[in-house]
Amino acid sequence: MRITIVGTGYVGLVTGSCFAEMGNRVTCIDVDENKLAQLKKGVSPIHEPGLTSLIKSNYKANRLIFSTDLAGAINDSEAAFIAVGTPPNEDGGADLSHVIAVAHHIGKSMNSPIVVVNKSTVPVGTTEKVRSVIQSELDLRSMSIEFDVISNPEFLREGSAIKDFMYPDRIVIGTENPKSRRVMNELYEPFSKKEDRIQFVGTRDAEMIKYTANAMLATKISFMNEVSVMCDKMGIDVENVRRGIGSDVRIGTSFIYPGCGYGGSCLPKDVKAMIKMAKDAGIDGAILEAIESRNNQQKKVIVEKIVQRFGENLTDKIFAVWGLAFKPETDDIREAPALIIIDELRRRNAHIQVFDPEARHAAQAILGNHQIHYVDEPYATIENADALIVVTEWREFKQPDFRHLANKLKSKLIFDGRNIYNPARVADYGLQYVGIGRNNL
């Protein structure tokens, strides 16, 4: 099948590359010519395991094309996916300006029937808006062309997006049109051969499923983080609580790991959008607001623990920080807890020495160089450092040389923002351990 992907960001590149891998001819459209030039050389603008090799192999095979010519692409395609950004507005709602702009371009350019697929994360009712915009442009041209607009939200996890796309646990498609169903069934058949993963629902249902899924994940994280704060105050090890409740199949073990808060491009933005949608619907979104509030507070918990140990004035203190990305296997630092932690420490005049295997340059563009030194390997951060703060659970941080850390850290303190270490093992090396909800203070 010939398809067009509008937008070469995270979702667009993964979607386009995976469809091309199955033999489809995919044209990825973007207005950024420099980005397209790099993609043609096999250089991905994002770090995602396995993505670069897919881009290179499918571009070489002429199944993956990068272009600025939207009109040419959609008039040679059976389906066009909108995969552009929907950043939050000041009121928390999703900014649909890029989505609507693409809809206008499609309406102005299309000359043959097409299925327009909204892959961007958008509020309920956006599919109807896109359909109305395209139809208005056709009316201005006095043209009658058959088209449909459907919803097909993505459920990709950064760091494992290729696997998630290739082996999905569900494929949600919002459409009431039989022709669109046939097109999407054909397109997604290779991804659901072993078990039918496709769920056909209404367009508004599909839009709500996406937001609800992310809000539920954020709920589990924030709930467990609030429990961790209680455990700190009550002399309880939250890890025992986590294991105890996680063995209940009704609760499960996923997303109940306490830490220093969630970040990234999805959960924070989508919770804000859900709060806005609730308000617009005249509903008291108290639970959603509490999720966001706890997460904002949780990003400062490690700083509070540091202040309790060292005081408010951190002048002349040096802190080693392991991790900048909001999670492992990505270079995404959007809403990352590390940004808040570092800023709070610098505000108290501390100096930071930081390492992240992928996110250094992205973080440096945001944090700058004031009172912060970026290094190329983790143990360089602990030179003359008073304490170590672990913020991102990269694999290479999980079994460090504790003996070396004990010899180097002045205060022999590890602040574990992800509870990845065993406190008893850390203590065996003469180090002090401070985790999240582990009754350390």
Tab-separated table of C-alpha atoms in Angstrom:
chain	number	residue	atom	x	y	z
A	1	MET	CA	0.000	0.000	0.000
A	2	ARG	CA	1.111	3.571	-0.644
A	3	ILE	CA	0.744	5.808	2.385
A	4	THR	CA	1.771	9.285	3.495
A	5	ILE	CA	2.960	10.220	6.984
A	6	VAL	CA	2.792	13.947	7.761
A	7	GLY	CA	5.363	14.735	10.444
A	8	THR	CA	8.775	13.169	11.046
A	9	GLY	CA	8.789	13.379	14.812
A	10	TYR	CA	8.813	10.448	17.184
A	11	VAL	CA	5.429	8.986	16.177
A	12	GLY	CA	5.755	9.743	12.478
A	13	LEU	CA	9.188	8.174	12.072
A	14	VAL	CA	8.361	5.024	14.011
A	15	THR	CA	5.033	4.583	12.211
A	16	GLY	CA	6.492	5.228	8.773
A	17	SER	CA	9.535	3.021	9.280
A	18	CYS	CA	7.510	0.087	10.595
A	19	PHE	CA	4.933	0.276	7.793
A	20	ALA	CA	7.783	0.433	5.254
A	21	GLU	CA	9.408	-2.591	6.889
A	22	MET	CA	6.283	-4.592	5.965
A	23	GLY	CA	6.639	-3.712	2.289
A	24	ASN	CA	4.503	-0.582	2.056
A	25	ARG	CA	5.725	2.451	0.142
A	26	VAL	CA	5.774	5.264	2.688
A	27	THR	CA	6.381	8.962	2.065
A	28	CYS	CA	7.229	10.948	5.185
A	29	ILE	CA	6.460	14.655	4.856
A	30	ASP	CA	8.041	17.485	6.826
A	31	VAL	CA	8.669	21.196	6.337
A	32	ASP	CA	12.152	20.986	7.880
A	33	GLU	CA	14.457	20.401	4.911
A	34	ASN	CA	17.551	20.062	7.103
A	35	LYS	CA	15.917	17.251	9.076
A	36	LEU	CA	14.902	15.507	5.855
A	37	ALA	CA	18.445	15.804	4.510
A	38	GLN	CA	19.785	14.119	7.644
A	39	LEU	CA	17.175	11.371	7.460
A	40	LYS	CA	18.187	10.639	3.874
A	41	LYS	CA	21.711	10.084	5.217
A	42	GLY	CA	20.334	7.660	7.810
A	43	VAL	CA	20.676	10.084	10.739
A	44	SER	CA	17.683	9.948	13.066
A	45	PRO	CA	16.795	13.111	15.019
A	46	ILE	CA	15.807	11.004	18.037
A	47	HIS	CA	17.367	8.143	19.952
A	48	GLU	CA	15.145	5.080	19.757
A	49	PRO	CA	16.625	1.556	19.745
A	50	GLY	CA	16.309	-0.061	16.323
A	51	LEU	CA	14.917	3.003	14.543
A	52	THR	CA	18.068	4.096	12.720
A	53	SER	CA	18.574	0.676	11.119
A	54	LEU	CA	14.955	0.621	9.920
A	55	ILE	CA	15.310	4.079	8.409
A	56	LYS	CA	18.528	3.168	6.600
A	57	SER	CA	17.366	-0.182	5.206
A	58	ASN	CA	13.944	0.993	4.044
A	59	TYR	CA	15.266	4.215	2.536
A	60	LYS	CA	17.855	2.175	0.630
A	61	ALA	CA	15.088	-0.166	-0.572
A	62	ASN	CA	13.068	2.867	-1.775
A	63	ARG	CA	10.172	1.940	0.492
A	64	LEU	CA	10.745	4.961	2.730
A	65	ILE	CA	10.808	8.384	1.099
A	66	PHE	CA	11.399	11.781	2.725
A	67	SER	CA	9.881	14.812	1.065
A	68	THR	CA	8.344	18.281	1.490
A	69	ASP	CA	5.812	17.670	-1.295
A	70	LEU	CA	2.554	16.964	0.550
A	71	ALA	CA	0.326	17.369	-2.517
A	72	GLY	CA	2.340	14.907	-4.563
A	73	ALA	CA	2.427	12.386	-1.743
A	74	ILE	CA	-1.266	12.331	-0.806
A	75	ASN	CA	-2.425	12.124	-4.413
A	76	ASP	CA	-0.365	8.965	-4.771
A	77	SER	CA	-1.570	7.428	-1.485
A	78	GLU	CA	-4.520	5.434	-0.226
A	79	ALA	CA	-4.080	6.721	3.339
A	80	ALA	CA	-2.496	9.810	4.875
A	81	PHE	CA	-1.495	9.802	8.535
A	82	ILE	CA	-1.378	13.054	10.495
A	83	ALA	CA	1.442	12.655	13.032
A	84	VAL	CA	2.305	16.199	14.055
A	85	GLY	CA	2.796	17.599	17.540
A	86	THR	CA	-0.017	18.715	19.838
A	87	PRO	CA	1.830	20.595	22.598
A	88	PRO	CA	-0.129	21.945	25.587
A	89	ASN	CA	-1.650	25.398	25.496
A	90	GLU	CA	-1.382	27.716	28.484
A	91	ASP	CA	-4.721	26.387	29.761
A	92	GLY	CA	-3.489	22.781	29.554
A	93	GLY	CA	-5.520	21.886	26.477
A	94	ALA	CA	-3.895	20.448	23.365
A	95	ASP	CA	-2.703	22.912	20.732
A	96	LEU	CA	-4.316	21.665	17.519
A	97	SER	CA	-2.853	24.332	15.236
A	98	HIS	CA	-0.464	21.915	13.493
A	99	VAL	CA	-3.177	19.278	13.021
A	100	ILE	CA	-5.615	21.829	11.589
A	101	ALA	CA	-2.910	23.278	9.337
A	102	VAL	CA	-2.287	19.816	7.862
A	103	ALA	CA	-6.035	19.378	7.340
A	104	HIS	CA	-6.163	22.642	5.373
A	105	HIS	CA	-3.221	21.521	3.196
A	106	ILE	CA	-4.859	18.160	2.505
A	107	GLY	CA	-8.154	19.823	1.537
A	108	LYS	CA	-6.352	22.236	-0.784
A	109	SER	CA	-4.227	19.526	-2.403
A	110	MET	CA	-6.230	16.291	-2.697
A	111	ASN	CA	-7.453	15.240	-6.127
A	112	SER	CA	-8.418	11.617	-5.431
A	113	PRO	CA	-10.190	9.619	-2.697
A	114	ILE	CA	-8.176	9.075	0.475
A	115	VAL	CA	-8.465	7.960	4.087
A	116	VAL	CA	-7.046	10.578	6.459
A	117	VAL	CA	-5.820	8.964	9.678
A	118	ASN	CA	-5.318	11.064	12.772
A	119	LYS	CA	-2.337	9.543	14.605
A	120	SER	CA	-1.621	12.610	16.747
A	121	THR	CA	-2.920	12.642	20.312
A	122	VAL	CA	-5.925	14.938	20.170
A	123	PRO	CA	-8.956	15.826	22.320
A	124	VAL	CA	-12.324	14.213	21.785
A	125	GLY	CA	-14.061	15.714	18.760
A	126	THR	CA	-10.924	16.529	16.760
A	127	THR	CA	-11.701	13.987	14.043
A	128	GLU	CA	-14.898	15.882	13.256
A	129	LYS	CA	-12.954	19.164	13.181
A	130	VAL	CA	-10.409	17.780	10.723
A	131	ARG	CA	-13.183	16.394	8.527
A	132	SER	CA	-14.933	19.779	8.543
A	133	VAL	CA	-11.739	21.656	7.614
A	134	ILE	CA	-10.974	19.336	4.687
A	135	GLN	CA	-14.562	19.548	3.446
A	136	SER	CA	-14.522	23.361	3.667
A	137	GLU	CA	-11.403	23.489	1.480
A	138	LEU	CA	-13.008	21.142	-1.061
A	139	ASP	CA	-16.115	23.342	-1.082
A	140	LEU	CA	-13.956	26.388	-1.832
A	141	ARG	CA	-12.558	24.480	-4.800
A	142	SER	CA	-16.063	23.351	-5.836
A	143	MET	CA	-14.828	19.756	-5.775
A	144	SER	CA	-16.581	16.592	-4.654
A	145	ILE	CA	-14.001	13.964	-3.652
A	146	GLU	CA	-14.706	10.984	-1.433
A	147	PHE	CA	-12.642	10.967	1.764
A	148	ASP	CA	-12.878	9.861	5.356
A	149	VAL	CA	-11.175	11.007	8.549
A	150	ILE	CA	-10.557	8.379	11.199
A	151	SER	CA	-8.725	8.089	14.513
A	152	ASN	CA	-5.857	5.669	15.120
A	153	PRO	CA	-4.068	6.619	18.359
A	154	GLU	CA	-0.556	5.400	19.063
A	155	PHE	CA	0.489	3.480	22.179
A	156	LEU	CA	4.264	3.592	21.801
A	157	ARG	CA	6.649	3.614	24.749
A	158	GLU	CA	9.848	5.553	24.240
A	159	GLY	CA	12.727	3.116	24.398
A	160	SER	CA	10.683	0.194	23.050
A	161	ALA	CA	8.601	1.860	20.329
A	162	ILE	CA	9.668	-0.457	17.488
A	163	LYS	CA	8.690	-3.535	19.474
A	164	ASP	CA	5.429	-1.899	20.540
A	165	PHE	CA	4.516	-1.142	16.930
A	166	MET	CA	5.566	-4.496	15.537
A	167	TYR	CA	3.956	-6.532	18.326
A	168	PRO	CA	1.069	-4.391	19.605
A	169	ASP	CA	-1.206	-5.399	22.453
A	170	ARG	CA	-4.020	-3.493	20.721
A	171	ILE	CA	-4.642	-1.505	17.553
A	172	VAL	CA	-7.443	0.978	18.142
A	173	ILE	CA	-9.178	2.357	15.054
A	174	GLY	CA	-12.007	4.846	15.274
A	175	THR	CA	-14.236	4.756	12.184
A	176	GLU	CA	-17.794	3.933	11.187
A	177	ASN	CA	-16.916	3.736	7.478
A	178	PRO	CA	-16.740	0.199	5.956
A	179	LYS	CA	-14.271	1.310	3.256
A	180	SER	CA	-11.926	2.809	5.852
A	181	ARG	CA	-12.170	-0.371	7.892
A	182	ARG	CA	-11.045	-2.408	4.879
A	183	VAL	CA	-8.080	-0.109	4.260
A	184	MET	CA	-6.960	-0.243	7.899
A	185	ASN	CA	-7.508	-3.996	8.139
A	186	GLU	CA	-5.243	-4.489	5.139
A	187	LEU	CA	-2.599	-2.108	6.480
A	188	TYR	CA	-2.461	-3.596	9.968
A	189	GLU	CA	-2.942	-7.260	9.027
A	190	PRO	CA	0.795	-8.113	9.286
A	191	PHE	CA	0.838	-6.777	12.856
A	192	SER	CA	-2.090	-8.872	14.097
A	193	LYS	CA	-1.741	-12.226	12.340
A	194	LYS	CA	-1.164	-14.405	15.410
A	195	GLU	CA	-4.019	-12.806	17.314
A	196	ASP	CA	-6.583	-10.255	16.223
A	197	ARG	CA	-5.443	-7.080	17.924
A	198	ILE	CA	-7.629	-4.655	15.982
A	199	GLN	CA	-10.423	-2.915	17.873
A	200	PHE	CA	-12.861	-0.923	15.754
A	201	VAL	CA	-14.665	1.766	17.726
A	202	GLY	CA	-16.186	5.197	17.144
A	203	THR	CA	-13.876	8.120	16.432
A	204	ARG	CA	-14.643	9.821	19.740
A	205	ASP	CA	-14.163	6.514	21.553
A	206	ALA	CA	-10.696	6.126	20.030
A	207	GLU	CA	-9.681	9.642	21.016
A	208	MET	CA	-10.835	9.065	24.582
A	209	ILE	CA	-9.110	5.665	24.814
A	210	LYS	CA	-5.719	7.265	24.180
A	211	TYR	CA	-6.069	9.917	26.870
A	212	THR	CA	-7.621	7.525	29.357
A	213	ALA	CA	-4.814	5.001	28.915
A	214	ASN	CA	-2.100	7.548	29.685
A	215	ALA	CA	-4.065	9.092	32.538
A	216	MET	CA	-4.514	5.649	34.104
A	217	LEU	CA	-0.777	4.951	33.913
A	218	ALA	CA	-0.065	8.341	35.472
A	219	THR	CA	-2.620	7.538	38.178
A	220	LYS	CA	-0.796	4.365	39.184
A	221	ILE	CA	2.545	6.169	39.291
A	222	SER	CA	1.292	9.134	41.317
A	223	PHE	CA	-0.694	6.936	43.678
A	224	MET	CA	2.359	4.830	44.476
A	225	ASN	CA	4.496	7.935	44.840
A	226	GLU	CA	2.042	9.330	47.373
A	227	VAL	CA	2.178	6.039	49.255
A	228	SER	CA	5.975	6.337	49.251
A	229	VAL	CA	5.770	9.728	50.967
A	230	MET	CA	3.512	8.191	53.612
A	231	CYS	CA	5.965	5.332	54.076
A	232	ASP	CA	8.806	7.793	54.690
A	233	LYS	CA	6.789	9.449	57.440
A	234	MET	CA	5.525	6.218	59.005
A	235	GLY	CA	8.697	4.125	59.114
A	236	ILE	CA	7.721	1.701	56.346
A	237	ASP	CA	9.708	0.339	53.407
A	238	VAL	CA	7.608	1.093	50.324
A	239	GLU	CA	9.331	-1.686	48.376
A	240	ASN	CA	7.729	-4.253	50.672
A	241	VAL	CA	4.382	-2.544	50.127
A	242	ARG	CA	4.914	-2.538	46.366
A	243	ARG	CA	5.659	-6.253	46.261
A	244	GLY	CA	2.747	-6.990	48.547
A	245	ILE	CA	0.151	-5.245	46.412
A	246	GLY	CA	1.775	-6.166	43.098
A	247	SER	CA	1.159	-9.857	43.734
A	248	ASP	CA	-2.571	-9.135	43.515
A	249	VAL	CA	-3.458	-9.830	39.866
A	250	ARG	CA	-6.156	-7.160	40.009
A	251	ILE	CA	-3.428	-4.570	40.615
A	252	GLY	CA	-0.409	-6.072	38.864
A	253	THR	CA	3.239	-5.032	38.991
A	254	SER	CA	3.394	-2.477	36.179
A	255	PHE	CA	3.668	1.248	36.910
A	256	ILE	CA	3.686	0.892	40.699
A	257	TYR	CA	7.397	1.608	41.154
A	258	PRO	CA	7.875	4.679	43.357
A	259	GLY	CA	10.384	7.262	42.223
A	260	CYS	CA	10.999	10.939	41.558
A	261	GLY	CA	8.049	11.447	39.213
A	262	TYR	CA	7.096	10.818	35.601
A	263	GLY	CA	8.054	12.937	32.609
A	264	GLY	CA	8.258	12.706	28.849
A	265	SER	CA	6.112	13.976	26.019
A	266	CYS	CA	2.959	11.986	26.787
A	267	LEU	CA	1.859	11.526	30.392
A	268	PRO	CA	2.309	15.127	31.634
A	269	LYS	CA	0.721	16.607	28.510
A	270	ASP	CA	-2.157	14.142	28.381
A	271	VAL	CA	-3.061	14.520	32.056
A	272	LYS	CA	-3.205	18.293	31.537
A	273	ALA	CA	-5.431	17.774	28.497
A	274	MET	CA	-7.734	15.457	30.463
A	275	ILE	CA	-8.060	18.101	33.186
A	276	LYS	CA	-9.013	20.656	30.524
A	277	MET	CA	-11.508	18.277	28.882
A	278	ALA	CA	-13.114	17.591	32.272
A	279	LYS	CA	-13.492	21.312	32.937
A	280	ASP	CA	-14.944	21.896	29.478
A	281	ALA	CA	-17.467	19.130	30.157
A	282	GLY	CA	-18.445	20.723	33.482
A	283	ILE	CA	-16.906	17.895	35.496
A	284	ASP	CA	-14.831	18.200	38.654
A	285	GLY	CA	-11.591	16.515	37.615
A	286	ALA	CA	-10.298	16.253	41.184
A	287	ILE	CA	-8.557	12.916	40.648
A	288	LEU	CA	-6.784	14.135	37.516
A	289	GLU	CA	-5.676	17.327	39.258
A	290	ALA	CA	-4.362	15.294	42.197
A	291	ILE	CA	-2.319	13.110	39.823
A	292	GLU	CA	-0.623	16.173	38.363
A	293	SER	CA	-0.118	17.796	41.766
A	294	ARG	CA	1.543	14.712	43.264
A	295	ASN	CA	3.843	14.396	40.265
A	296	ASN	CA	4.946	18.022	40.535
A	297	GLN	CA	5.666	17.519	44.235
A	298	GLN	CA	7.411	14.200	43.669
A	299	LYS	CA	10.038	15.770	41.431
A	300	LYS	CA	11.254	17.732	44.459
A	301	VAL	CA	11.286	14.878	46.993
A	302	ILE	CA	14.954	14.067	46.386
A	303	VAL	CA	15.854	17.745	46.802
A	304	GLU	CA	13.961	17.834	50.100
A	305	LYS	CA	15.958	14.825	51.295
A	306	ILE	CA	19.214	16.505	50.251
A	307	VAL	CA	18.265	19.697	52.120
A	308	GLN	CA	17.469	17.672	55.239
A	309	ARG	CA	20.987	16.228	55.071
A	310	PHE	CA	22.999	19.281	54.021
A	311	GLY	CA	20.801	22.322	54.799
A	312	GLU	CA	19.284	24.944	52.509
A	313	ASN	CA	22.595	26.583	51.629
A	314	LEU	CA	24.460	24.204	49.333
A	315	THR	CA	27.307	26.569	48.495
A	316	ASP	CA	30.551	24.634	47.874
A	317	LYS	CA	28.623	21.344	47.644
A	318	ILE	CA	29.109	19.213	44.550
A	319	PHE	CA	26.531	16.639	43.506
A	320	ALA	CA	27.059	13.883	40.977
A	321	VAL	CA	23.929	13.204	38.928
A	322	TRP	CA	23.382	10.015	36.936
A	323	GLY	CA	20.662	10.442	34.348
A	324	LEU	CA	19.012	13.325	32.511
A	325	ALA	CA	16.447	11.645	30.241
A	326	PHE	CA	13.001	11.090	31.713
A	327	LYS	CA	13.470	7.317	31.276
A	328	PRO	CA	16.136	4.909	29.954
A	329	GLU	CA	16.718	4.197	26.250
A	330	THR	CA	15.738	7.678	25.098
A	331	ASP	CA	17.251	11.134	24.794
A	332	ASP	CA	13.943	12.808	25.605
A	333	ILE	CA	14.268	15.316	28.436
A	334	ARG	CA	10.803	16.855	28.163
A	335	GLU	CA	9.316	17.228	31.674
A	336	ALA	CA	12.225	15.125	32.993
A	337	PRO	CA	12.574	15.086	36.802
A	338	ALA	CA	16.328	15.661	36.432
A	339	LEU	CA	15.701	19.170	35.095
A	340	ILE	CA	13.737	20.134	38.212
A	341	ILE	CA	16.220	18.490	40.588
A	342	ILE	CA	19.218	20.199	38.997
A	343	ASP	CA	17.530	23.607	38.923
A	344	GLU	CA	16.483	23.305	42.581
A	345	LEU	CA	20.041	22.387	43.604
A	346	ARG	CA	21.590	25.214	41.574
A	347	ARG	CA	19.103	27.631	43.110
A	348	ARG	CA	20.695	26.696	46.421
A	349	ASN	CA	24.170	27.379	44.943
A	350	ALA	CA	25.176	23.738	44.498
A	351	HIS	CA	27.452	22.613	41.663
A	352	ILE	CA	26.439	19.679	39.483
A	353	GLN	CA	28.486	17.057	37.634
A	354	VAL	CA	26.218	15.028	35.377
A	355	PHE	CA	26.300	12.072	33.005
A	356	ASP	CA	23.660	10.595	30.697
A	357	PRO	CA	24.520	8.180	27.868
A	358	GLU	CA	22.125	9.832	25.377
A	359	ALA	CA	20.495	13.018	26.664
A	360	ARG	CA	23.506	15.242	27.338
A	361	HIS	CA	23.144	17.572	24.346
A	362	ALA	CA	19.377	17.902	24.648
A	363	ALA	CA	19.705	18.753	28.338
A	364	GLN	CA	22.589	21.156	27.805
A	365	ALA	CA	20.438	23.159	25.404
A	366	ILE	CA	17.891	23.617	28.207
A	367	LEU	CA	20.055	23.789	31.329
A	368	GLY	CA	23.019	25.663	29.922
A	369	ASN	CA	26.415	25.525	31.655
A	370	HIS	CA	25.927	27.571	34.833
A	371	GLN	CA	27.165	25.559	37.834
A	372	ILE	CA	26.913	22.355	35.828
A	373	HIS	CA	29.615	20.206	34.244
A	374	TYR	CA	28.734	17.523	31.689
A	375	VAL	CA	31.040	14.494	31.568
A	376	ASP	CA	31.471	11.538	29.244
A	377	GLU	CA	31.325	8.624	31.669
A	378	PRO	CA	29.504	8.043	34.972
A	379	TYR	CA	32.472	7.795	37.345
A	380	ALA	CA	33.828	11.151	36.207
A	381	THR	CA	30.824	12.731	37.947
A	382	ILE	CA	31.955	11.617	41.419
A	383	GLU	CA	35.336	13.377	41.393
A	384	ASN	CA	35.275	15.668	44.460
A	385	ALA	CA	31.514	15.111	44.766
A	386	ASP	CA	29.742	15.136	48.113
A	387	ALA	CA	26.961	12.752	47.080
A	388	LEU	CA	25.531	10.816	44.134
A	389	ILE	CA	21.965	11.288	42.883
A	390	VAL	CA	20.539	8.603	40.588
A	391	VAL	CA	17.641	9.977	38.546
A	392	THR	CA	17.307	7.724	35.477
A	393	GLU	CA	17.500	3.936	35.736
A	394	TRP	CA	19.832	3.262	32.804
A	395	ARG	CA	21.128	-0.307	32.814
A	396	GLU	CA	24.725	0.768	33.289
A	397	PHE	CA	23.768	2.394	36.604
A	398	LYS	CA	22.150	-0.698	38.107
A	399	GLN	CA	25.271	-2.492	39.332
A	400	PRO	CA	27.897	0.173	39.935
A	401	ASP	CA	31.267	-0.229	41.639
A	402	PHE	CA	30.092	0.595	45.165
A	403	ARG	CA	33.601	0.258	46.550
A	404	HIS	CA	34.813	2.954	44.166
A	405	LEU	CA	31.842	5.153	45.049
A	406	ALA	CA	32.598	4.746	48.758
A	407	ASN	CA	36.209	5.805	48.205
A	408	LYS	CA	35.282	8.892	46.194
A	409	LEU	CA	32.088	10.395	47.628
A	410	LYS	CA	32.918	12.814	50.440
A	411	SER	CA	29.727	12.192	52.397
A	412	LYS	CA	29.407	8.571	51.248
A	413	LEU	CA	25.772	9.270	50.334
A	414	ILE	CA	23.676	7.870	47.491
A	415	PHE	CA	20.287	9.437	46.811
A	416	ASP	CA	18.421	6.808	44.799
A	417	GLY	CA	15.579	8.511	42.937
A	418	ARG	CA	14.385	5.261	41.376
A	419	ASN	CA	14.893	2.742	44.213
A	420	ILE	CA	17.116	0.578	42.038
A	421	TYR	CA	19.622	-0.365	44.761
A	422	ASN	CA	19.407	-2.715	47.718
A	423	PRO	CA	20.028	-0.560	50.834
A	424	ALA	CA	21.696	-3.431	52.704
A	425	ARG	CA	24.143	-4.044	49.868
A	426	VAL	CA	24.957	-0.341	49.668
A	427	ALA	CA	25.572	-0.270	53.432
A	428	ASP	CA	27.985	-3.216	53.138
A	429	TYR	CA	30.377	-0.863	51.343
A	430	GLY	CA	30.151	1.824	54.000
A	431	LEU	CA	27.773	3.983	51.982
A	432	GLN	CA	24.599	5.650	53.238
A	433	TYR	CA	21.491	4.994	51.174
A	434	VAL	CA	18.559	7.382	50.781
A	435	GLY	CA	15.730	6.133	48.590
A	436	ILE	CA	12.100	7.036	47.940
A	437	GLY	CA	9.769	5.845	50.700
A	438	ARG	CA	12.385	3.680	52.371
A	439	ASN	CA	12.385	5.245	55.856
A	440	ASN	CA	15.886	6.695	55.587
A	441	LEU	CA	15.559	9.970	57.477
